[in-house]
mmCIF file of C-alpha atoms in Angstrom:
data_model
loop_
_atom_site.group_PDB
_atom_site.id
_atom_site.type_symbol
_atom_site.label_atom_id
_atom_site.label_comp_id
_atom_site.label_asym_id
_atom_site.label_seq_id
_atom_site.Cartn_x
_atom_site.Cartn_y
_atom_site.Cartn_z
ATOM 1 C CA MET A 63 -8.021 -42.687 -13.010
ATOM 2 C CA ALA A 64 -9.662 -44.101 -9.893
ATOM 3 C CA VAL A 65 -9.553 -42.125 -6.701
ATOM 4 C CA GLY A 66 -8.530 -44.442 -3.878
ATOM 5 C CA MET A 67 -7.811 -44.044 -0.191
ATOM 6 C CA SER A 68 -4.151 -43.324 -0.936
ATOM 7 C CA ARG A 69 -4.967 -40.343 -3.135
ATOM 8 C CA PRO A 70 -4.215 -37.563 -0.577
ATOM 9 C CA ARG A 71 -0.665 -38.863 -0.001
ATOM 10 C CA GLN A 72 -0.108 -39.308 -3.739
ATOM 11 C CA THR A 73 -1.514 -35.848 -4.304
ATOM 12 C CA HIS A 74 0.911 -34.183 -1.939
ATOM 13 C CA THR A 75 3.873 -36.151 -3.279
ATOM 14 C CA ALA A 76 3.029 -35.234 -6.862
ATOM 15 C CA ALA A 77 2.756 -31.587 -5.970
ATOM 16 C CA VAL A 78 6.049 -31.594 -4.101
ATOM 17 C CA ARG A 79 7.847 -33.284 -6.977
ATOM 18 C CA ALA A 80 6.325 -30.820 -9.421
ATOM 19 C CA ILE A 81 7.679 -27.958 -7.330
ATOM 20 C CA ASP A 82 11.080 -29.652 -7.117
ATOM 21 C CA ASP A 83 11.117 -30.087 -10.877
ATOM 22 C CA LEU A 84 10.609 -26.349 -11.258
ATOM 23 C CA ASP A 85 13.333 -25.199 -8.896
ATOM 24 C CA GLY A 86 15.719 -28.177 -9.032
ATOM 25 C CA THR A 87 15.674 -28.817 -5.275
ATOM 26 C CA GLY A 88 15.033 -32.578 -5.367
ATOM 27 C CA ASP A 89 17.762 -34.834 -4.004
ATOM 28 C CA ALA A 90 19.664 -37.477 -5.904
ATOM 29 C CA ALA A 91 17.275 -40.220 -4.836
ATOM 30 C CA GLY A 92 14.324 -38.342 -6.251
ATOM 31 C CA ASP A 93 12.762 -37.651 -2.864
ATOM 32 C CA PRO A 94 11.425 -34.189 -2.157
ATOM 33 C CA VAL A 95 13.459 -31.857 0.008
ATOM 34 C CA GLY A 96 11.645 -31.162 3.266
ATOM 35 C CA ALA A 97 8.070 -31.948 4.229
ATOM 36 C CA ILE A 98 6.285 -29.574 1.851
ATOM 37 C CA ASP A 99 2.538 -29.992 2.090
ATOM 38 C CA PRO A 100 0.562 -28.361 -0.750
ATOM 39 C CA ASP A 101 -2.159 -27.486 1.743
ATOM 40 C CA HIS A 102 0.332 -25.179 3.444
ATOM 41 C CA LEU A 103 0.697 -23.037 0.341
ATOM 42 C CA PRO A 104 -1.113 -19.672 0.419
ATOM 43 C CA ASP A 105 -2.120 -19.885 -3.261
ATOM 44 C CA GLY A 106 -4.178 -22.498 -5.005
ATOM 45 C CA LEU A 107 -2.127 -25.319 -6.549
ATOM 46 C CA VAL A 108 -3.459 -27.670 -9.215
ATOM 47 C CA VAL A 109 -1.202 -30.284 -10.822
ATOM 48 C CA ALA A 110 -2.165 -32.467 -13.789
ATOM 49 C CA ASP A 111 -0.115 -35.490 -14.900
ATOM 50 C CA GLU A 112 1.032 -36.424 -18.390
ATOM 51 C CA THR A 113 -2.457 -37.647 -19.288
ATOM 52 C CA GLY A 114 -4.060 -34.335 -18.288
ATOM 53 C CA ARG A 115 -5.743 -35.684 -15.169
ATOM 54 C CA ILE A 116 -5.516 -33.810 -11.882
ATOM 55 C CA VAL A 117 -3.282 -35.396 -9.248
ATOM 56 C CA CYS A 118 -3.135 -32.439 -6.858
ATOM 57 C CA PHE A 119 -5.814 -29.965 -5.794
ATOM 58 C CA ASN A 120 -4.828 -28.266 -2.566
ATOM 59 C CA SER A 121 -7.092 -26.692 0.044
ATOM 60 C CA ALA A 122 -6.404 -23.151 -1.200
ATOM 61 C CA ALA A 123 -7.601 -24.185 -4.674
ATOM 62 C CA THR A 124 -10.795 -25.484 -3.107
ATOM 63 C CA ARG A 125 -11.281 -22.233 -1.206
ATOM 64 C CA ILE A 126 -10.612 -20.032 -4.232
ATOM 65 C CA THR A 127 -12.675 -21.981 -6.778
ATOM 66 C CA ALA A 128 -15.353 -23.444 -4.466
ATOM 67 C CA ILE A 129 -14.713 -26.798 -6.191
ATOM 68 C CA PRO A 130 -14.412 -29.743 -3.750
ATOM 69 C CA ARG A 131 -11.139 -31.623 -3.900
ATOM 70 C CA ALA A 132 -12.904 -34.938 -4.384
ATOM 71 C CA ALA A 133 -14.704 -33.548 -7.427
ATOM 72 C CA ALA A 134 -11.404 -32.512 -9.036
ATOM 73 C CA LEU A 135 -8.914 -35.311 -8.322
ATOM 74 C CA GLY A 136 -8.612 -37.837 -11.126
ATOM 75 C CA ARG A 137 -10.665 -35.816 -13.597
ATOM 76 C CA PRO A 138 -9.339 -34.206 -16.798
ATOM 77 C CA LEU A 139 -8.021 -30.729 -16.164
ATOM 78 C CA GLU A 140 -10.354 -29.024 -18.630
ATOM 79 C CA HIS A 141 -13.426 -30.695 -17.047
ATOM 80 C CA ALA A 142 -12.531 -30.251 -13.395
ATOM 81 C CA LEU A 143 -11.380 -26.650 -13.905
ATOM 82 C CA PRO A 144 -13.566 -25.316 -16.771
ATOM 83 C CA LEU A 145 -11.990 -21.906 -17.156
ATOM 84 C CA GLU A 146 -13.099 -19.314 -19.710
ATOM 85 C CA ASP A 147 -11.635 -15.967 -20.698
ATOM 86 C CA LEU A 148 -13.622 -12.754 -20.520
ATOM 87 C CA LYS A 149 -14.898 -13.369 -24.070
ATOM 88 C CA GLY A 150 -16.412 -16.735 -23.139
ATOM 89 C CA ARG A 151 -13.749 -18.880 -24.836
ATOM 90 C CA ARG A 152 -12.565 -22.094 -23.170
ATOM 91 C CA TRP A 153 -9.081 -21.434 -21.845
ATOM 92 C CA TRP A 154 -7.724 -24.971 -22.085
ATOM 93 C CA THR A 155 -8.855 -25.193 -25.722
ATOM 94 C CA LEU A 156 -7.080 -21.947 -26.539
ATOM 95 C CA THR A 157 -3.838 -22.729 -24.722
ATOM 96 C CA ASP A 158 -3.679 -26.496 -25.488
ATOM 97 C CA PRO A 159 -0.846 -27.208 -23.014
ATOM 98 C CA TYR A 160 -0.279 -30.807 -24.118
ATOM 99 C CA GLY A 161 -0.585 -30.375 -27.889
ATOM 100 C CA GLY A 162 0.675 -26.853 -28.468
ATOM 101 C CA LEU A 163 4.098 -25.587 -29.411
ATOM 102 C CA VAL A 164 6.878 -27.568 -27.768
ATOM 103 C CA THR A 165 8.801 -24.362 -27.041
ATOM 104 C CA ARG A 166 6.170 -23.034 -24.640
ATOM 105 C CA VAL A 167 6.939 -23.201 -20.924
ATOM 106 C CA GLY A 168 3.654 -21.904 -19.499
ATOM 107 C CA GLN A 169 1.082 -19.137 -19.373
ATOM 108 C CA PRO A 170 1.419 -15.772 -17.598
ATOM 109 C CA GLU A 171 -1.105 -14.785 -14.956
ATOM 110 C CA ARG A 172 -4.445 -13.529 -16.196
ATOM 111 C CA GLY A 173 -8.001 -13.222 -14.956
ATOM 112 C CA LEU A 174 -10.307 -16.077 -15.978
ATOM 113 C CA LEU A 175 -13.865 -17.069 -15.146
ATOM 114 C CA LEU A 176 -15.284 -20.215 -13.624
ATOM 115 C CA PRO A 177 -18.891 -21.306 -14.235
ATOM 116 C CA GLY A 178 -21.205 -18.834 -12.517
ATOM 117 C CA GLY A 179 -18.895 -15.885 -13.248
ATOM 118 C CA ARG A 180 -16.433 -16.403 -10.371
ATOM 119 C CA GLU A 181 -13.155 -14.726 -11.365
ATOM 120 C CA VAL A 182 -9.748 -16.160 -10.478
ATOM 121 C CA LEU A 183 -6.172 -15.225 -11.358
ATOM 122 C CA VAL A 184 -4.533 -18.154 -13.169
ATOM 123 C CA SER A 185 -0.984 -18.887 -14.288
ATOM 124 C CA ALA A 186 0.459 -22.181 -15.546
ATOM 125 C CA ARG A 187 3.826 -23.865 -15.922
ATOM 126 C CA TYR A 188 4.510 -26.757 -18.305
ATOM 127 C CA VAL A 189 7.009 -29.274 -16.929
ATOM 128 C CA ARG A 190 9.002 -31.306 -19.469
ATOM 129 C CA ASP A 191 11.784 -33.875 -19.016
ATOM 130 C CA THR A 192 13.674 -32.311 -21.922
ATOM 131 C CA PRO A 193 13.408 -28.762 -23.308
ATOM 132 C CA LYS A 194 11.229 -29.822 -26.257
ATOM 133 C CA GLY A 195 9.897 -33.081 -24.936
ATOM 134 C CA PRO A 196 6.263 -33.897 -24.148
ATOM 135 C CA VAL A 197 4.587 -32.170 -21.211
ATOM 136 C CA ARG A 198 4.938 -34.368 -18.149
ATOM 137 C CA ARG A 199 2.991 -32.156 -15.767
ATOM 138 C CA VAL A 200 0.966 -28.957 -15.877
ATOM 139 C CA VAL A 201 1.293 -26.920 -12.693
ATOM 140 C CA VAL A 202 -1.439 -24.309 -12.265
ATOM 141 C CA SER A 203 -1.392 -21.508 -9.704
ATOM 142 C CA LEU A 204 -4.670 -19.915 -8.606
ATOM 143 C CA ARG A 205 -5.192 -16.687 -6.687
ATOM 144 C CA GLY A 206 -8.328 -14.883 -5.622
ATOM 145 C CA THR A 207 -9.123 -11.440 -6.957
ATOM 146 C CA GLU A 208 -10.062 -9.845 -3.619
ATOM 147 C CA ALA A 209 -6.670 -8.158 -3.127
ATOM 148 C CA ARG A 210 -6.687 -6.817 -6.670
ATOM 149 C CA ARG A 211 -10.214 -5.501 -6.259
ATOM 150 C CA ARG A 212 -9.256 -3.769 -3.025
ATOM 151 C CA SER A 213 -6.315 -2.186 -4.815
ATOM 152 C CA GLU A 214 -8.548 -1.102 -7.686
ATOM 153 C CA ARG A 215 -11.059 0.396 -5.262
ATOM 154 C CA SER A 216 -8.271 2.228 -3.466
ATOM 155 C CA ASP A 217 -6.960 3.583 -6.754
ATOM 156 C CA ALA A 218 -10.466 4.649 -7.768
ATOM 157 C CA GLU A 219 -10.914 6.423 -4.438
ATOM 158 C CA LEU A 220 -7.567 8.155 -4.891
ATOM 159 C CA ILE A 221 -8.533 9.355 -8.369
ATOM 160 C CA ALA A 222 -11.924 10.586 -7.136
ATOM 161 C CA THR A 223 -10.336 12.387 -4.179
ATOM 162 C CA VAL A 224 -7.686 14.016 -6.332
ATOM 163 C CA ALA A 225 -10.272 15.105 -8.907
ATOM 164 C CA HIS A 226 -12.419 16.619 -6.164
ATOM 165 C CA GLU A 227 -9.517 18.362 -4.444
ATOM 166 C CA LEU A 228 -8.188 19.766 -7.714
ATOM 167 C CA ARG A 229 -11.509 20.953 -9.065
ATOM 168 C CA SER A 230 -12.153 23.588 -6.392
ATOM 169 C CA PRO A 231 -8.807 25.463 -6.459
ATOM 170 C CA LEU A 232 -8.444 25.228 -10.221
ATOM 171 C CA THR A 233 -11.957 26.605 -10.695
ATOM 172 C CA SER A 234 -11.049 29.498 -8.416
ATOM 173 C CA VAL A 235 -7.755 30.154 -10.204
ATOM 174 C CA LYS A 236 -9.414 30.037 -13.600
ATOM 175 C CA GLY A 237 -12.271 32.291 -12.519
ATOM 176 C CA PHE A 238 -10.148 34.991 -10.923
ATOM 177 C CA THR A 239 -7.522 35.088 -13.664
ATOM 178 C CA ALA A 240 -10.174 35.251 -16.390
ATOM 179 C CA THR A 241 -11.955 38.050 -14.532
ATOM 180 C CA LEU A 242 -8.756 40.036 -14.027
ATOM 181 C CA LEU A 243 -7.723 39.664 -17.648
ATOM 182 C CA ALA A 244 -11.134 40.722 -18.943
ATOM 183 C CA LYS A 245 -11.873 43.553 -16.518
ATOM 184 C CA TRP A 246 -8.519 44.667 -15.085
ATOM 185 C CA GLU A 247 -9.314 48.400 -15.179
ATOM 186 C CA ARG A 248 -12.592 48.025 -13.282
ATOM 187 C CA PHE A 249 -11.001 46.810 -10.035
ATOM 188 C CA THR A 250 -9.197 48.745 -7.357
ATOM 189 C CA ASP A 251 -5.698 47.804 -6.263
ATOM 190 C CA ASP A 252 -7.080 46.253 -3.052
ATOM 191 C CA GLN A 253 -9.532 44.108 -5.026
ATOM 192 C CA LYS A 254 -6.780 42.978 -7.375
ATOM 193 C CA ARG A 255 -4.545 42.104 -4.434
ATOM 194 C CA LEU A 256 -7.320 40.043 -2.811
ATOM 195 C CA MET A 257 -7.925 38.106 -6.032
ATOM 196 C CA LEU A 258 -4.225 37.464 -6.578
ATOM 197 C CA GLU A 259 -3.760 36.341 -2.964
ATOM 198 C CA THR A 260 -6.628 33.898 -3.448
ATOM 199 C CA VAL A 261 -5.046 32.590 -6.656
ATOM 200 C CA ASP A 262 -1.702 32.203 -4.848
ATOM 201 C CA ALA A 263 -3.301 30.304 -1.960
ATOM 202 C CA ASP A 264 -5.156 27.967 -4.332
ATOM 203 C CA ALA A 265 -1.986 27.379 -6.346
ATOM 204 C CA ASN A 266 -0.203 26.421 -3.116
ATOM 205 C CA ARG A 267 -3.040 24.012 -2.338
ATOM 206 C CA VAL A 268 -2.615 22.315 -5.711
ATOM 207 C CA THR A 269 1.156 22.151 -5.190
ATOM 208 C CA ARG A 270 0.705 20.474 -1.788
ATOM 209 C CA LEU A 271 -1.688 17.919 -3.268
ATOM 210 C CA ILE A 272 0.751 17.037 -6.046
ATOM 211 C CA ALA A 273 3.525 16.670 -3.472
ATOM 212 C CA GLU A 274 1.318 14.312 -1.437
ATOM 213 C CA LEU A 275 0.593 12.198 -4.498
ATOM 214 C CA LEU A 276 4.297 11.944 -5.300
ATOM 215 C CA ASP A 277 5.027 10.920 -1.702
ATOM 216 C CA ILE A 278 2.328 8.233 -1.820
ATOM 217 C CA SER A 279 3.728 6.885 -5.074
ATOM 218 C CA ARG A 280 7.230 6.676 -3.622
ATOM 219 C CA ILE A 281 6.038 5.112 -0.357
ATOM 220 C CA ASP A 282 3.909 2.469 -2.085
ATOM 221 C CA SER A 283 6.742 1.550 -4.463
ATOM 222 C CA GLY A 284 9.432 1.593 -1.758
ATOM 223 C CA ARG A 285 11.320 4.388 -3.546
ATOM 224 C CA LEU A 286 11.120 7.092 -0.879
ATOM 225 C CA GLU A 287 14.595 8.597 -0.828
ATOM 226 C CA LEU A 288 16.112 9.779 2.442
ATOM 227 C CA ARG A 289 18.977 12.266 2.612
ATOM 228 C CA ARG A 290 20.241 11.668 6.111
ATOM 229 C CA GLN A 291 22.131 14.331 8.016
ATOM 230 C CA PRO A 292 22.257 15.492 11.652
ATOM 231 C CA VAL A 293 18.825 16.704 12.772
ATOM 232 C CA ASP A 294 18.021 18.769 15.872
ATOM 233 C CA VAL A 295 14.455 17.674 16.616
ATOM 234 C CA SER A 296 13.999 20.259 19.395
ATOM 235 C CA ALA A 297 14.926 23.114 17.063
ATOM 236 C CA ALA A 298 12.613 21.714 14.370
ATOM 237 C CA VAL A 299 9.695 21.630 16.811
ATOM 238 C CA GLU A 300 10.402 25.206 17.912
ATOM 239 C CA ARG A 301 10.381 26.371 14.287
ATOM 240 C CA HIS A 302 6.959 24.822 13.690
ATOM 241 C CA VAL A 303 5.540 26.304 16.887
ATOM 242 C CA GLN A 304 6.833 29.753 15.915
ATOM 243 C CA ALA A 305 5.283 29.400 12.453
ATOM 244 C CA LEU A 306 1.913 28.482 13.965
ATOM 245 C CA THR A 307 1.982 31.402 16.399
ATOM 246 C CA ALA A 308 2.956 33.749 13.567
ATOM 247 C CA ALA A 309 -0.099 32.450 11.677
ATOM 248 C CA GLY A 310 -2.389 33.538 14.522
ATOM 249 C CA GLN A 311 -2.289 30.773 17.128
ATOM 250 C CA ALA A 312 -1.899 31.878 20.757
ATOM 251 C CA PRO A 313 1.669 31.236 22.017
ATOM 252 C CA ASP A 314 0.352 29.827 25.309
ATOM 253 C CA ARG A 315 -1.494 27.086 23.417
ATOM 254 C CA PHE A 316 1.771 25.185 22.935
ATOM 255 C CA LEU A 317 3.829 23.421 25.601
ATOM 256 C CA VAL A 318 7.182 22.001 24.503
ATOM 257 C CA ARG A 319 9.011 19.727 26.936
ATOM 258 C CA THR A 320 12.433 18.333 26.096
ATOM 259 C CA ARG A 321 14.237 15.744 28.184
ATOM 260 C CA GLN A 322 17.980 15.981 27.724
ATOM 261 C CA PRO A 323 20.360 14.662 26.703
ATOM 262 C CA LEU A 324 18.982 13.664 23.311
ATOM 263 C CA PRO A 325 21.029 11.316 21.127
ATOM 264 C CA ASP A 326 22.532 12.594 17.885
ATOM 265 C CA LEU A 327 19.905 11.841 15.262
ATOM 266 C CA TRP A 328 20.625 11.225 11.579
ATOM 267 C CA ALA A 329 17.534 11.652 9.440
ATOM 268 C CA ASP A 330 16.134 13.526 6.457
ATOM 269 C CA PRO A 331 15.399 17.010 7.858
ATOM 270 C CA ASP A 332 12.788 17.833 5.207
ATOM 271 C CA LYS A 333 10.914 14.603 5.891
ATOM 272 C CA VAL A 334 11.093 15.153 9.667
ATOM 273 C CA ASP A 335 9.684 18.658 9.134
ATOM 274 C CA GLN A 336 6.877 17.117 7.076
ATOM 275 C CA VAL A 337 5.997 14.697 9.902
ATOM 276 C CA LEU A 338 6.101 17.403 12.587
ATOM 277 C CA GLY A 339 4.125 19.862 10.468
ATOM 278 C CA ASN A 340 1.364 17.360 9.793
ATOM 279 C CA LEU A 341 1.019 16.226 13.413
ATOM 280 C CA LEU A 342 1.049 19.761 14.835
ATOM 281 C CA GLU A 343 -1.374 21.051 12.215
ATOM 282 C CA ASN A 344 -3.750 18.168 12.981
ATOM 283 C CA ALA A 345 -3.531 18.880 16.707
ATOM 284 C CA VAL A 346 -4.329 22.567 16.150
ATOM 285 C CA ARG A 347 -7.084 21.986 13.610
ATOM 286 C CA HIS A 348 -8.855 18.988 15.134
ATOM 287 C CA GLY A 349 -7.876 19.217 18.792
ATOM 288 C CA GLU A 350 -8.611 21.659 21.579
ATOM 289 C CA GLY A 351 -6.822 23.200 24.547
ATOM 290 C CA THR A 352 -3.073 22.959 25.017
ATOM 291 C CA VAL A 353 -0.991 21.128 22.415
ATOM 292 C CA THR A 354 1.843 19.384 24.242
ATOM 293 C CA ILE A 355 4.989 18.237 22.461
ATOM 294 C CA ASP A 356 7.263 15.928 24.445
ATOM 295 C CA ILE A 357 10.737 15.154 23.097
ATOM 296 C CA ALA A 358 12.758 12.483 24.858
ATOM 297 C CA PRO A 359 15.422 9.866 24.231
ATOM 298 C CA ALA A 360 14.024 6.439 23.391
ATOM 299 C CA PRO A 361 15.816 3.178 24.162
ATOM 300 C CA GLY A 362 16.369 0.917 21.161
ATOM 301 C CA GLY A 363 16.098 -2.827 21.018
ATOM 302 C CA SER A 364 19.549 -3.092 19.403
ATOM 303 C CA GLY A 365 21.111 -0.644 21.857
ATOM 304 C CA GLU A 366 21.226 2.142 19.261
ATOM 305 C CA GLY A 367 18.380 4.110 20.781
ATOM 306 C CA GLY A 368 16.667 7.061 19.179
ATOM 307 C CA THR A 369 14.397 10.024 19.761
ATOM 308 C CA ALA A 370 10.700 9.876 20.633
ATOM 309 C CA VAL A 371 8.319 12.746 19.906
ATOM 310 C CA THR A 372 4.817 12.809 21.361
ATOM 311 C CA VAL A 373 2.164 15.286 20.216
ATOM 312 C CA SER A 374 -1.047 15.414 22.261
ATOM 313 C CA ASP A 375 -3.999 17.756 22.683
ATOM 314 C CA GLU A 376 -7.007 18.143 24.977
ATOM 315 C CA GLY A 377 -9.772 17.742 22.421
ATOM 316 C CA PRO A 378 -12.362 14.952 22.069
ATOM 317 C CA GLY A 379 -9.732 12.532 20.794
ATOM 318 C CA ILE A 380 -10.125 9.724 18.296
ATOM 319 C CA PRO A 381 -12.807 7.056 18.897
ATOM 320 C CA GLU A 382 -11.431 3.661 19.823
ATOM 321 C CA GLU A 383 -13.086 2.016 16.820
ATOM 322 C CA SER A 384 -11.308 4.440 14.462
ATOM 323 C CA MET A 385 -7.765 4.153 15.824
ATOM 324 C CA GLY A 386 -6.977 1.179 13.624
ATOM 325 C CA ARG A 387 -7.763 3.224 10.497
ATOM 326 C CA VAL A 388 -5.989 6.472 11.369
ATOM 327 C CA PHE A 389 -2.929 5.744 9.211
ATOM 328 C CA THR A 390 -4.854 4.435 6.207
ATOM 329 C CA ARG A 391 -5.564 6.390 3.050
ATOM 330 C CA PHE A 392 -8.452 8.855 3.091
ATOM 331 C CA TRP A 393 -9.082 8.616 6.839
ATOM 332 C CA ARG A 394 -10.589 11.797 8.183
ATOM 333 C CA GLY A 395 -11.635 12.665 11.700
ATOM 334 C CA SER A 396 -14.970 14.057 12.753
ATOM 335 C CA LYS A 397 -14.087 17.410 11.187
ATOM 336 C CA ARG A 398 -13.988 17.146 7.426
ATOM 337 C CA GLY A 399 -11.213 18.784 5.516
ATOM 338 C CA GLY A 400 -8.002 17.854 3.763
ATOM 339 C CA THR A 401 -7.379 14.859 1.549
ATOM 340 C CA GLY A 402 -7.086 12.278 4.317
ATOM 341 C CA LEU A 403 -3.612 11.369 3.033
ATOM 342 C CA GLY A 404 -1.416 13.197 5.548
ATOM 343 C CA LEU A 405 -1.199 10.569 8.269
ATOM 344 C CA TYR A 406 -0.696 7.804 5.694
ATOM 345 C CA ILE A 407 2.329 9.745 4.426
ATOM 346 C CA VAL A 408 3.550 10.414 7.980
ATOM 347 C CA LYS A 409 3.535 6.683 8.743
ATOM 348 C CA GLY A 410 5.374 5.936 5.498
ATOM 349 C CA ILE A 411 8.071 8.511 6.245
ATOM 350 C CA VAL A 412 8.615 7.308 9.818
ATOM 351 C CA GLU A 413 8.819 3.663 8.752
ATOM 352 C CA ALA A 414 11.184 4.544 5.887
ATOM 353 C CA HIS A 415 13.533 5.861 8.605
ATOM 354 C CA GLY A 416 13.244 2.530 10.400
ATOM 355 C CA GLY A 417 11.032 4.044 13.109
ATOM 356 C CA SER A 418 7.521 3.477 14.374
ATOM 357 C CA ILE A 419 4.439 5.568 15.053
ATOM 358 C CA ALA A 420 1.358 4.931 17.184
ATOM 359 C CA VAL A 421 -1.848 6.706 18.108
ATOM 360 C CA GLY A 422 -3.660 6.683 21.423
ATOM 361 C CA ARG A 423 -5.423 8.860 23.936
ATOM 362 C CA GLY A 424 -3.430 11.601 25.650
ATOM 363 C CA PRO A 425 -3.444 12.577 29.336
ATOM 364 C CA GLY A 426 -5.841 15.439 28.566
ATOM 365 C CA GLY A 427 -8.286 13.130 26.792
ATOM 366 C CA GLY A 428 -7.372 14.184 23.275
ATOM 367 C CA ALA A 429 -5.468 12.424 20.533
ATOM 368 C CA GLU A 430 -1.859 11.455 21.151
ATOM 369 C CA PHE A 431 0.602 10.607 18.372
ATOM 370 C CA ARG A 432 4.000 9.222 19.305
ATOM 371 C CA PHE A 433 6.736 8.448 16.809
ATOM 372 C CA VAL A 434 10.233 7.140 17.388
ATOM 373 C CA LEU A 435 13.168 7.648 15.020
ATOM 374 C CA PRO A 436 16.315 5.544 15.477
ATOM 375 C CA VAL A 437 19.694 7.270 15.715
ATOM 376 C CA SER A 438 20.842 5.729 12.382
ATOM 377 C CA THR A 439 24.440 6.841 12.805
ATOM 378 C CA PRO A 440 26.405 6.333 9.546
ATOM 379 C CA ALA A 441 28.795 3.401 9.565
ATOM 380 C CA TYR A 442 31.851 5.615 9.104
ATOM 381 C CA LEU A 443 31.038 7.417 12.389
ATOM 382 C CA SER A 444 30.222 4.349 14.467
#
């Protein structure tokens, strides 16, 4: 098939009609609905006609495969796109879209290799005029593997972090329990108490890590459940401050300022406690000076409004170049410690409530976290 000057227009038209054939959106006259340009598609699109020659090769396909459009148009599909599976077998020979079973409608997505080892994610759809008629077009979708590789790296980092965080407390638990079981009579009551307190603390650490992993799983899958009920944010903040002072922090290190009247807030109290606990613990552990907590009503874009909570300290703060990564997995500040998952979970919880959270520099020069939760009044009370 010769490639003439009219090829780009024919290419786009063929692609549009192929898409219309798949979803049934063509009009009665056979014209495509809307001005759909294949070059506007985010994924690579390759369309071959009934003879197996390529009539469409969009710009995303060129970017993903590094094959020029001019080198692909008009050529047989198996020559222009010489894909192989991970065992080195030619994919088009194995699948045989034009001569295979007439009941097949396509191929699910899988990773394939181009010459030189470049990997792409490929899926195909076979377009027929009748259910068991000859293949009129083969529509191929191409996607790069960068997003999948990033996800795989993130999962590998998560596994490595979890393994590291679990190893230390479990080693301690195993060591102390084995020692107590083998030599119980040799220790004094005070020594036994110290060992058991250490085991209890390490068990709590493991429990917290498992809870974080469950939260991450629910956030990533969109299955984080919220049990909304009236929440008094001021009282929740006071409880956390009292817990921190009972744990040894100086009472005058905390300054709580509440601007009344606050709107009635409907949220998950356990999740709000988790957000407050993480932000206050970070301020105490990584910040310096006075930790200030400001609670104030926040205007909403829809008129509903909400509550804003700002937690700031007077420490060195977060470097400007790191602020964009604060809410990502495994981010840690200058002081090592923890899994680096807390702020990622905090952001997920706030956004699950329909709110927002931001980080900046506080008036005292330290880190400042501000989150806003909408009122979210139930419909039966509005």
